[in-house]
PDB file of N, CA and C and ligand atoms in Angstrom:
ATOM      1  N   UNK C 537      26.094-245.597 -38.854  1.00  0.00           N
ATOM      2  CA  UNK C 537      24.824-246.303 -39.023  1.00  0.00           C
ATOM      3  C   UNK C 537      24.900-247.678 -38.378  1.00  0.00           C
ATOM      4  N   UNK C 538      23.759-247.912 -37.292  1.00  0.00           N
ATOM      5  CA  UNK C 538      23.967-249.151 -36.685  1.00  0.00           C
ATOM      6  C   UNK C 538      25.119-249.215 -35.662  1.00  0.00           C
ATOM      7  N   UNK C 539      25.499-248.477 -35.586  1.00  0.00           N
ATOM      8  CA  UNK C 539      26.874-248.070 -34.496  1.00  0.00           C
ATOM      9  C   UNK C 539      26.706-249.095 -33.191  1.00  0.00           C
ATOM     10  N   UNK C 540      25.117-248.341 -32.750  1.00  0.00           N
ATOM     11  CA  UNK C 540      24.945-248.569 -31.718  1.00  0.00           C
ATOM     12  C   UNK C 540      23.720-249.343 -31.713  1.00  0.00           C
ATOM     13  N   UNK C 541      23.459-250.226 -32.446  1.00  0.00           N
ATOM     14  CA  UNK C 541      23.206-251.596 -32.433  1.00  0.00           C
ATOM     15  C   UNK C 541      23.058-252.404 -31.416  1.00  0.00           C
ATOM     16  N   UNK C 542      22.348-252.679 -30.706  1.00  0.00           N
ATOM     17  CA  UNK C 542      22.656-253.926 -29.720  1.00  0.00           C
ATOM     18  C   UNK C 542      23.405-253.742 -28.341  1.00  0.00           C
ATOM     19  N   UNK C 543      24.150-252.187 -28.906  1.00  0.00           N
ATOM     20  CA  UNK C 543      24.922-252.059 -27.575  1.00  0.00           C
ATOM     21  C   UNK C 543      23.848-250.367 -26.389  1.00  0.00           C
ATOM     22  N   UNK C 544      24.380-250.671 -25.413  1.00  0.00           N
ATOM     23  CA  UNK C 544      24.188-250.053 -24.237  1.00  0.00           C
ATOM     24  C   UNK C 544      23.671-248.438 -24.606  1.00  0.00           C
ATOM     25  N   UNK C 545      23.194-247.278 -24.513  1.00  0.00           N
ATOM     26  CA  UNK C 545      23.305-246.210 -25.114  1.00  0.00           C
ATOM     27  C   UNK C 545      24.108-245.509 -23.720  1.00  0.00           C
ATOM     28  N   UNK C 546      24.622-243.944 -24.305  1.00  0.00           N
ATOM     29  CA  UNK C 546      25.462-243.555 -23.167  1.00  0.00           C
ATOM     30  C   UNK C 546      24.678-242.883 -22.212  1.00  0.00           C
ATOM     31  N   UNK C 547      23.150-242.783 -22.335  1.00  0.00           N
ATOM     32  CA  UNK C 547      22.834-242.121 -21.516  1.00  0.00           C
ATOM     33  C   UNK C 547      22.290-243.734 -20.203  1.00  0.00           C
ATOM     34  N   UNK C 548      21.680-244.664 -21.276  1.00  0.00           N
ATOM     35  CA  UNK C 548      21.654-245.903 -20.320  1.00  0.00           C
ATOM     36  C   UNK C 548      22.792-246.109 -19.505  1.00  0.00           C
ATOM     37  N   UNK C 549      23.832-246.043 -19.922  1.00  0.00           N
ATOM     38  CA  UNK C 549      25.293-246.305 -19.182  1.00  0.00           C
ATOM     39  C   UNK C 549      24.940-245.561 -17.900  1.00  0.00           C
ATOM     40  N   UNK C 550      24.794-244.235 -17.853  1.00  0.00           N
ATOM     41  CA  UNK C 550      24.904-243.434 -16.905  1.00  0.00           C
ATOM     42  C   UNK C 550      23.922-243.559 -15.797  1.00  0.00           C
ATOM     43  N   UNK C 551      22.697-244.320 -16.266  1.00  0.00           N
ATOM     44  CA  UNK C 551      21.524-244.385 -15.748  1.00  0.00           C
ATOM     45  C   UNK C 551      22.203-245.931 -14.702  1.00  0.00           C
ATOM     46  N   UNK C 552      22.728-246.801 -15.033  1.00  0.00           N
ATOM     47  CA  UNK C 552      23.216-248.168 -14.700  1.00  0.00           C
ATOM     48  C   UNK C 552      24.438-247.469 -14.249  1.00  0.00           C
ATOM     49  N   UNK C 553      25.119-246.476 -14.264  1.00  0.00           N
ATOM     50  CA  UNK C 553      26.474-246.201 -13.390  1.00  0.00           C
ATOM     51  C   UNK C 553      25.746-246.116 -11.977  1.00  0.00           C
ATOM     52  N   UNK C 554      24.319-245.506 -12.071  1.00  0.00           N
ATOM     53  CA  UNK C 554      23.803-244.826 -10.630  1.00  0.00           C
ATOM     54  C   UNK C 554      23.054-245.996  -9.969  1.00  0.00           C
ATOM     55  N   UNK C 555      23.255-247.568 -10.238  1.00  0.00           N
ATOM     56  CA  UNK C 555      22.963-249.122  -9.661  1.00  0.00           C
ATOM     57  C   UNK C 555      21.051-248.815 -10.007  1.00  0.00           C
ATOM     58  N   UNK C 556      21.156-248.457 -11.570  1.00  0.00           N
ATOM     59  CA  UNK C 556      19.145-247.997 -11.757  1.00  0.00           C
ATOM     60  C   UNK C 556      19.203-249.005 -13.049  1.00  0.00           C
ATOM     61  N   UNK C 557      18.000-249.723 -12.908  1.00  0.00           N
ATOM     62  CA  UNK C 557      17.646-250.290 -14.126  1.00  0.00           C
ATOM     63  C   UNK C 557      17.452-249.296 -15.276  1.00  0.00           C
ATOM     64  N   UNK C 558      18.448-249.431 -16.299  1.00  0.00           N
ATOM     65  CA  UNK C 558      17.510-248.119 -17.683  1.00  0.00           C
ATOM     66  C   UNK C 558      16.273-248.142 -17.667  1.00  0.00           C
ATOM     67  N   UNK C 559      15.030-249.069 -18.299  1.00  0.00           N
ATOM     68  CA  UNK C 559      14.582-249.673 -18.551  1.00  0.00           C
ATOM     69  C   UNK C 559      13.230-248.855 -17.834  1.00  0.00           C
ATOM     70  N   UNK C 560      13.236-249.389 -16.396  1.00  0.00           N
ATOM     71  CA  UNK C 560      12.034-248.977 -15.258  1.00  0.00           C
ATOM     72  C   UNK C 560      13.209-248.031 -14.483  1.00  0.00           C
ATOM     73  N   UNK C 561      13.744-247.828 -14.367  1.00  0.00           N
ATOM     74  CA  UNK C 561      14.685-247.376 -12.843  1.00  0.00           C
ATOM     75  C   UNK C 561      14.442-247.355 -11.738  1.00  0.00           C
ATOM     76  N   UNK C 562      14.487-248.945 -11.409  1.00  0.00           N
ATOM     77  CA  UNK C 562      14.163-249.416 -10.582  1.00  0.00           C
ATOM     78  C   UNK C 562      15.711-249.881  -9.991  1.00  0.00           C
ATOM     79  N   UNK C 563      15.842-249.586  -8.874  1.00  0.00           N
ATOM     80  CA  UNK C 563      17.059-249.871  -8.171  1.00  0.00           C
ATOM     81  C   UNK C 563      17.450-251.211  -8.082  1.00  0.00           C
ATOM     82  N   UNK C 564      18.558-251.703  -8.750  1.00  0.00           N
ATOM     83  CA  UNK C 564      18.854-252.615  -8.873  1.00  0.00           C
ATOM     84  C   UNK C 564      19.947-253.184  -7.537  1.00  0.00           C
ATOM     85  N   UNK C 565      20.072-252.148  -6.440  1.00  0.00           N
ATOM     86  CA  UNK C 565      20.611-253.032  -5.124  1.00  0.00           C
ATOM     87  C   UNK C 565      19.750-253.229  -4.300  1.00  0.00           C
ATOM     88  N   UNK C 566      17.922-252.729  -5.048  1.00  0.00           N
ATOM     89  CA  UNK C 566      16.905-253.600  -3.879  1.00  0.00           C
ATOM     90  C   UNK C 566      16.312-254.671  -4.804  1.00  0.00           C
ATOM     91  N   UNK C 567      16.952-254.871  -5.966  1.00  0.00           N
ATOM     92  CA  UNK C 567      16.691-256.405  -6.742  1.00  0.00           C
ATOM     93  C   UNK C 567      17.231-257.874  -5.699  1.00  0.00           C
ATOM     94  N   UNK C 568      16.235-258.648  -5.523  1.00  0.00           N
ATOM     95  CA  UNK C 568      16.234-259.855  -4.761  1.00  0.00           C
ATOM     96  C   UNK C 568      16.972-261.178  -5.522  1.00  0.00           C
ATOM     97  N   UNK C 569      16.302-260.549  -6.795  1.00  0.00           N
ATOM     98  CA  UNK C 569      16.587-261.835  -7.575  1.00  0.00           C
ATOM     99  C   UNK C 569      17.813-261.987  -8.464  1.00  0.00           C
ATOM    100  N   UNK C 570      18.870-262.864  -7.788  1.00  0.00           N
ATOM    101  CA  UNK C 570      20.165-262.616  -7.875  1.00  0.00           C
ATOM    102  C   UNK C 570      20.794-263.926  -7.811  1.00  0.00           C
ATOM    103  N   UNK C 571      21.753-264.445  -8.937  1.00  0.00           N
ATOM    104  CA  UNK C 571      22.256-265.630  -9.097  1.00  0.00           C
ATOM    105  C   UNK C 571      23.967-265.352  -9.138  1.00  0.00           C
ATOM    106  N   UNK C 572      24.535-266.039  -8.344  1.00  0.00           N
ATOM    107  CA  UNK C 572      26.197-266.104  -8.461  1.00  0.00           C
ATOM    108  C   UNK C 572      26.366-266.558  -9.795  1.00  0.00           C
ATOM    109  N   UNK C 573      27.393-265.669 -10.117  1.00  0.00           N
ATOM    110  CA  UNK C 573      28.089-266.012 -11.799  1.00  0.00           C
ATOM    111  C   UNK C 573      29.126-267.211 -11.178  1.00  0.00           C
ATOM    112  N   UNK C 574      30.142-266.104 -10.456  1.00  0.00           N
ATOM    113  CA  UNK C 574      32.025-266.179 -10.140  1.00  0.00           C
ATOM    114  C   UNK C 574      31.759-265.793  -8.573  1.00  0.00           C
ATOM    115  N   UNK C 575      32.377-266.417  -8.020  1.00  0.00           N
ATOM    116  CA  UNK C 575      32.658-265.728  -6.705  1.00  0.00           C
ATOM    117  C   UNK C 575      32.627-264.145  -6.502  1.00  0.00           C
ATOM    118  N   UNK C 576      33.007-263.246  -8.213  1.00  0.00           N
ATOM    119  CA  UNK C 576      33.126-261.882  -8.231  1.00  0.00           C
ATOM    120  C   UNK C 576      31.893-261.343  -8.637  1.00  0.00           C
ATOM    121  N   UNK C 577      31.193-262.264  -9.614  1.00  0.00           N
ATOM    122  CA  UNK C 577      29.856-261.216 -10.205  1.00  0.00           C
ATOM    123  C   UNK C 577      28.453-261.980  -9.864  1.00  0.00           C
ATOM    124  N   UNK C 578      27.459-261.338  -9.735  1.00  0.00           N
ATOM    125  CA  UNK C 578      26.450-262.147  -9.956  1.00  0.00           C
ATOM    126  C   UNK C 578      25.231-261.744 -11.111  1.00  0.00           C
ATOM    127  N   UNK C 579      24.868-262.248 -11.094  1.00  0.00           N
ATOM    128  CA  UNK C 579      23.176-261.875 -12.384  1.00  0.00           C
ATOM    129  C   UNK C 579      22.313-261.357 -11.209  1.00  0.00           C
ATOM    130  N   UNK C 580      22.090-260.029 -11.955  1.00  0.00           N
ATOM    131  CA  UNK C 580      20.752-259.596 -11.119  1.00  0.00           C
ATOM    132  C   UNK C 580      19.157-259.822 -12.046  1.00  0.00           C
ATOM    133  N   UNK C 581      18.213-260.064 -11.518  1.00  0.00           N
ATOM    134  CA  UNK C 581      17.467-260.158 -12.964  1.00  0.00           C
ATOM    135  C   UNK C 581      16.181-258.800 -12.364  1.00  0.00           C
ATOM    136  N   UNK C 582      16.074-257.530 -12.951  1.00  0.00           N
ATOM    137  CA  UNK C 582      15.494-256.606 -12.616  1.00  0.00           C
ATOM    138  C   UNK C 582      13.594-257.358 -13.108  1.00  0.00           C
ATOM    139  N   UNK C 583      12.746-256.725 -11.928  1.00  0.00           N
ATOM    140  CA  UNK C 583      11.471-256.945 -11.742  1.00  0.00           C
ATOM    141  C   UNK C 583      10.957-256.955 -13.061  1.00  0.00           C
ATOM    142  N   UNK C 584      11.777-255.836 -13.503  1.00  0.00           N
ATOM    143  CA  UNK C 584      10.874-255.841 -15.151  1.00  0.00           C
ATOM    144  C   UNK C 584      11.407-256.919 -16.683  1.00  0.00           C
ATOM    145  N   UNK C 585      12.423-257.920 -15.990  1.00  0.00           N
ATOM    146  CA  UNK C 585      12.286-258.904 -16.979  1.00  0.00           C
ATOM    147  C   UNK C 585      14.100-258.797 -17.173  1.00  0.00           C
ATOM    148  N   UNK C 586      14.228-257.946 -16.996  1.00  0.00           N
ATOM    149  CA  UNK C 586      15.902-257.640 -18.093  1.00  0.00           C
ATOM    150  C   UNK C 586      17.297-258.255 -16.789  1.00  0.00           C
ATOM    151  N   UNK C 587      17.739-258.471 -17.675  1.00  0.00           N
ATOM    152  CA  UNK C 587      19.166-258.945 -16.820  1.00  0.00           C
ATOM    153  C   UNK C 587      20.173-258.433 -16.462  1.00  0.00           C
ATOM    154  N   UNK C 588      20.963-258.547 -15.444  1.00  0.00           N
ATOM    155  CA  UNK C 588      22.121-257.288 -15.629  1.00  0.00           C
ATOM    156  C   UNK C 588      23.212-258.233 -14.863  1.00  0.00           C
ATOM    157  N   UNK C 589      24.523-257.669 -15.264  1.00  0.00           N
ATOM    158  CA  UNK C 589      25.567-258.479 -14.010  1.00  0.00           C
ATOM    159  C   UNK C 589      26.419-257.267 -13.327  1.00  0.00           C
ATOM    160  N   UNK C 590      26.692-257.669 -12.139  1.00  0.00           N
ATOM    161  CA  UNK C 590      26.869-256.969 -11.034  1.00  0.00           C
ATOM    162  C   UNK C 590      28.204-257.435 -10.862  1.00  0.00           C
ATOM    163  N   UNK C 591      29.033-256.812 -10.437  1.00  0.00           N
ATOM    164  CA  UNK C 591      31.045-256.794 -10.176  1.00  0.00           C
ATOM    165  C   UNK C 591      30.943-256.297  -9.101  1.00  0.00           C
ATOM    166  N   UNK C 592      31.207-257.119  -7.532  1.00  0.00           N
ATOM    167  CA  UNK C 592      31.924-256.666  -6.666  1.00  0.00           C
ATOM    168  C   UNK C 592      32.266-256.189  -6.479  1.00  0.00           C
ATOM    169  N   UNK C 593      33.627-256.555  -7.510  1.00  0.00           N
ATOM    170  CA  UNK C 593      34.754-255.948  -7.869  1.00  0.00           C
ATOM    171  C   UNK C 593      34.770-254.498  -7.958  1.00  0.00           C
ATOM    172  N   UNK C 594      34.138-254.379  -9.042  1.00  0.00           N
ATOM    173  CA  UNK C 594      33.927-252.800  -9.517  1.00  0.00           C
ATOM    174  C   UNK C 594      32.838-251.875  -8.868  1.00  0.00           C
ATOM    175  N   UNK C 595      31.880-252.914  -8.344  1.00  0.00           N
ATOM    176  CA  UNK C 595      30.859-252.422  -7.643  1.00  0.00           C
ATOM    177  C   UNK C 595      30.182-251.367  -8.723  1.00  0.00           C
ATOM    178  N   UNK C 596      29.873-252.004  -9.829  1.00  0.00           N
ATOM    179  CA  UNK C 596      29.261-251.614 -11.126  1.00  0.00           C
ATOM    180  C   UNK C 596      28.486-252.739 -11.699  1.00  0.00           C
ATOM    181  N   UNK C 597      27.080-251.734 -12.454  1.00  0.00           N
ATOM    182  CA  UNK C 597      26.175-253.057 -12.942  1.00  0.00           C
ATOM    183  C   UNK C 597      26.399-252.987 -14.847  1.00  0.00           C
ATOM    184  N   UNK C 598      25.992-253.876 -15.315  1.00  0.00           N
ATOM    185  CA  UNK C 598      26.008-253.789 -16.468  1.00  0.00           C
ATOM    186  C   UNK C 598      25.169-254.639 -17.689  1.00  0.00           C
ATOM    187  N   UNK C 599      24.863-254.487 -18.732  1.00  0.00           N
ATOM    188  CA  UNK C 599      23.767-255.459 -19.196  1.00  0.00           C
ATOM    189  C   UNK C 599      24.219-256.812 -19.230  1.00  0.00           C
ATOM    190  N   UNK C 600      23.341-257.756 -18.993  1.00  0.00           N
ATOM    191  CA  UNK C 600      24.235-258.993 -19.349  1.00  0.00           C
ATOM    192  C   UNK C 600      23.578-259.305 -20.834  1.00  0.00           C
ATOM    193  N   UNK C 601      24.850-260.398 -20.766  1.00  0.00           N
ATOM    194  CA  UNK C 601      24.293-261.034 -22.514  1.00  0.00           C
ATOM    195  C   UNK C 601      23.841-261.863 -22.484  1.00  0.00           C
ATOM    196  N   UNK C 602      23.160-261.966 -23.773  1.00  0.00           N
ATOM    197  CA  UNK C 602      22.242-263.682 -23.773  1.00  0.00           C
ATOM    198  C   UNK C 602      22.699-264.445 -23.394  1.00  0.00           C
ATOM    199  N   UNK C 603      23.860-265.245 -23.738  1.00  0.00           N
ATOM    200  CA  UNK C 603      24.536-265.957 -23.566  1.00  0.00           C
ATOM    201  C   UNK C 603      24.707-266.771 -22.182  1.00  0.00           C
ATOM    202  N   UNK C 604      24.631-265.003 -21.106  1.00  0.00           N
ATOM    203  CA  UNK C 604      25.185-265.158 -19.898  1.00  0.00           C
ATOM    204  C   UNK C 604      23.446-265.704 -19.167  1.00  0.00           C
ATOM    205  N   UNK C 605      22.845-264.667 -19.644  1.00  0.00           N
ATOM    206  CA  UNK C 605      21.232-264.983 -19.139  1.00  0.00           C
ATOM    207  C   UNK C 605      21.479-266.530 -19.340  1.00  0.00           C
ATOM    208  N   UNK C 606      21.180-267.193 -20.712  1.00  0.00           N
ATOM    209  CA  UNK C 606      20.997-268.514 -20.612  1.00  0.00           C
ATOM    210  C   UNK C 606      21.354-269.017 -19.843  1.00  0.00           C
ATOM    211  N   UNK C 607      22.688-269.249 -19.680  1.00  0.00           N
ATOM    212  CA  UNK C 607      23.642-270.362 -18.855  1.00  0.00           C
ATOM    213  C   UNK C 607      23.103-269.914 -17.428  1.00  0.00           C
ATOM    214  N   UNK C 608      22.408-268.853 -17.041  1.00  0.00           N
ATOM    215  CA  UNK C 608      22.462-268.587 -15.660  1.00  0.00           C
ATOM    216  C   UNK C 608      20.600-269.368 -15.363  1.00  0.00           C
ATOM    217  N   UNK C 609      20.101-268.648 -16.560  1.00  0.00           N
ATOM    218  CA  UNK C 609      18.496-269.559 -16.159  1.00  0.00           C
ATOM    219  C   UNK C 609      18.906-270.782 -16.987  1.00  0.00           C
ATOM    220  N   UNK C 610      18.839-271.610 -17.265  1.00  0.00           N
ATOM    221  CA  UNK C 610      19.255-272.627 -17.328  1.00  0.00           C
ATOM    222  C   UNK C 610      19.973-273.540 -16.350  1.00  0.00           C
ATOM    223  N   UNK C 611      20.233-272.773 -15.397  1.00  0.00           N
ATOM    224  CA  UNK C 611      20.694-273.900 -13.787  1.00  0.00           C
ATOM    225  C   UNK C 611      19.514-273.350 -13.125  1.00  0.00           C
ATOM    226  N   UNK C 612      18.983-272.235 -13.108  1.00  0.00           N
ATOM    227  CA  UNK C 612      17.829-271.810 -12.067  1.00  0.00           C
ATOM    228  C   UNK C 612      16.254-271.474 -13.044  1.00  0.00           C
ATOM    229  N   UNK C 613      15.948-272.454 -13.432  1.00  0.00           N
ATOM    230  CA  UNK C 613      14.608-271.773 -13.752  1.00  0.00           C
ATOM    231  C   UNK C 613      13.511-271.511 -13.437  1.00  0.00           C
ATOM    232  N   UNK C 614      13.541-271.183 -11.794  1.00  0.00           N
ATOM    233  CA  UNK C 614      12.399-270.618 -11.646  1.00  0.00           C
ATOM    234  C   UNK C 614      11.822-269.477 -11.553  1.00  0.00           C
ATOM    235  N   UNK C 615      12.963-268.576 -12.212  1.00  0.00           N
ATOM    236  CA  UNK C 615      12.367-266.849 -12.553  1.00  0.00           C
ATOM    237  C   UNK C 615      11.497-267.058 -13.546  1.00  0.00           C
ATOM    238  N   UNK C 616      11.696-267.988 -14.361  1.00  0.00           N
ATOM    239  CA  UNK C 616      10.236-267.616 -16.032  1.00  0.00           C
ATOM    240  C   UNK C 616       9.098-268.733 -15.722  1.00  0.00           C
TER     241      UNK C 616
HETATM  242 ZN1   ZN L2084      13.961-252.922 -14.745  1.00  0.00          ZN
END
């Protein structure tokens, strides 16, 4: 109960393994709107509002967290 709370579901996972917003599935490697985290990741912020971070590295997307949203609009605010 509440397991899965807050977190990702596995079919969303799979939907975001294939670089697709869950959400709209909207392709998130023709998302424009894109802020450097690390030299390795950046914030993508999908058309339909939601955030995601992107790994080079892994060349995998994933939800971002509040946390990360803030600190990232909070140097750039002119997405809201
Ligand atoms: Zn979306």
């Amino acid at each position: 109960m509440g397991l899965f709370k807050g977190l990702i579901s596995p079919i969303q996972k799979r939907i975001l393994d294939h670089k697709m917003c869950p959400a709209c599935t909207r392709s998130l490697d023709n998302q424009d709107n894109r802020q450097p985290i690390t030299t390795e990741m950046e914030m993508v912020f999908c058309e339909c509002g939601r955030a995601y971070v992107y790994s080079r590295l892994l060349r995998k997307y994933r939800r971002a967290l509040p946390q990360e949203v803030q600190a990232t609009t909070t140097r750039t605010v002119r997405f809201y």
